[in-house]
Amino acid sequence: MKKVIVTGGAGFLGSTLVPALIDAGYEVHVIDDLSAGKKERIPSAAKFYEVDIRDEAKLNEAFASVGEIYGVFHLAALPRVQFSIDHPKEAHSVNIDGLLNVFNAAAKHKARRLVYSASSSAYGNQDVLPLHEGLVPSPMSPYAAHKYYGEIMAKNYALHYGLPTVSLRYFNLFGPNYDPKGAYPQAIGLFLYLKSQGRPLTVTGDGLQTRDCVYVTDVARANILALESEKVGNGEVMNIGSGVNPSILDIAHEIGGEIVHIPARIEPRNTKADISRAKELIGWEPKVDFKEGIAILKKFAGLE
């Protein structure tokens, strides 16, 4: 069996990616410090290492114990915009120092490829839609800057250290195991939580800002295709989104319930992905549309 490592495999995306990898016939090794992830999300078929990616020695021990590494999926991060603004040093230590430890370990132990979880937040505000990979990034938060830096380092590790890499710029992920209580929760997860509590849905600003929402199973599939494609490995960057961008008010109306407006925050106004590069390089396009995904989640949350 081909052996793969998933950092952050007990988290939101990891809890979908790891089972998908097992179903695809991979031997999966999960590295997670459980600061945000949950151990019960890790299937018994996966081998688990409770390691903080900032601990270089323990991280290398885990990599060494795997043996021949077919691929590494680097998901582990502190994925919160507001947290990175309020706690820039801690966010940097995980998203930059930890990232470099993972890249170094993957190169040292001769991983066949590393798939990096990047973020559409790197775009910031742009004058054109849909957003395409040729635009100059304009990160608007430390977190966004961290994720963009990871793309740059992925290209450098492919160029200088013999580690084939590819970066996937995720747009707004949604699906089961979302965290509605984080410092900067995604609108869909937060709205579902508030509705389940019988509380009004809190919309920031006028609610007309738009978000490209992509379902988590589609993102997991993109990761596997990126690992297997023969057309990538030199630090290529590609959007992983739906190409559809409902407004925050659209999302709130789709979930249903009373709506209240709260003060606007500093954030990109609109996002919408051009996914032509992902189609070309890894043969990927989304299968779950926005309304279907919301319906699945409402059932998952016991709201239908």
XYZ file of C-alpha atoms in Angstrom, residues 5 17 48 66 68 85-86 95 108 126 138 143 165 177 221-222 224 235 239 244-245 255 266 279 297 301:
26
model
C 0.906 11.483 5.782
C -9.788 13.489 3.455
C -2.115 8.389 14.601
C 6.368 5.763 8.156
C 8.718 5.224 2.121
C -4.743 39.493 13.920
C -5.227 39.190 17.681
C 1.533 28.599 10.111
C 14.541 14.947 4.264
C -9.258 42.452 -6.369
C -2.877 41.104 -1.744
C -3.255 34.430 8.212
C 4.858 20.210 -4.495
C -17.428 18.768 11.263
C -11.132 14.748 -3.927
C -9.043 17.647 -5.274
C -6.167 13.146 -3.994
C 4.868 24.261 -7.025
C -7.991 27.493 -7.224
C -20.459 30.323 -7.779
C -20.575 33.140 -5.209
C -30.590 28.375 5.853
C -12.064 44.132 7.421
C -9.697 21.286 -14.542
C -25.777 20.187 6.285
C -27.506 19.525 12.003
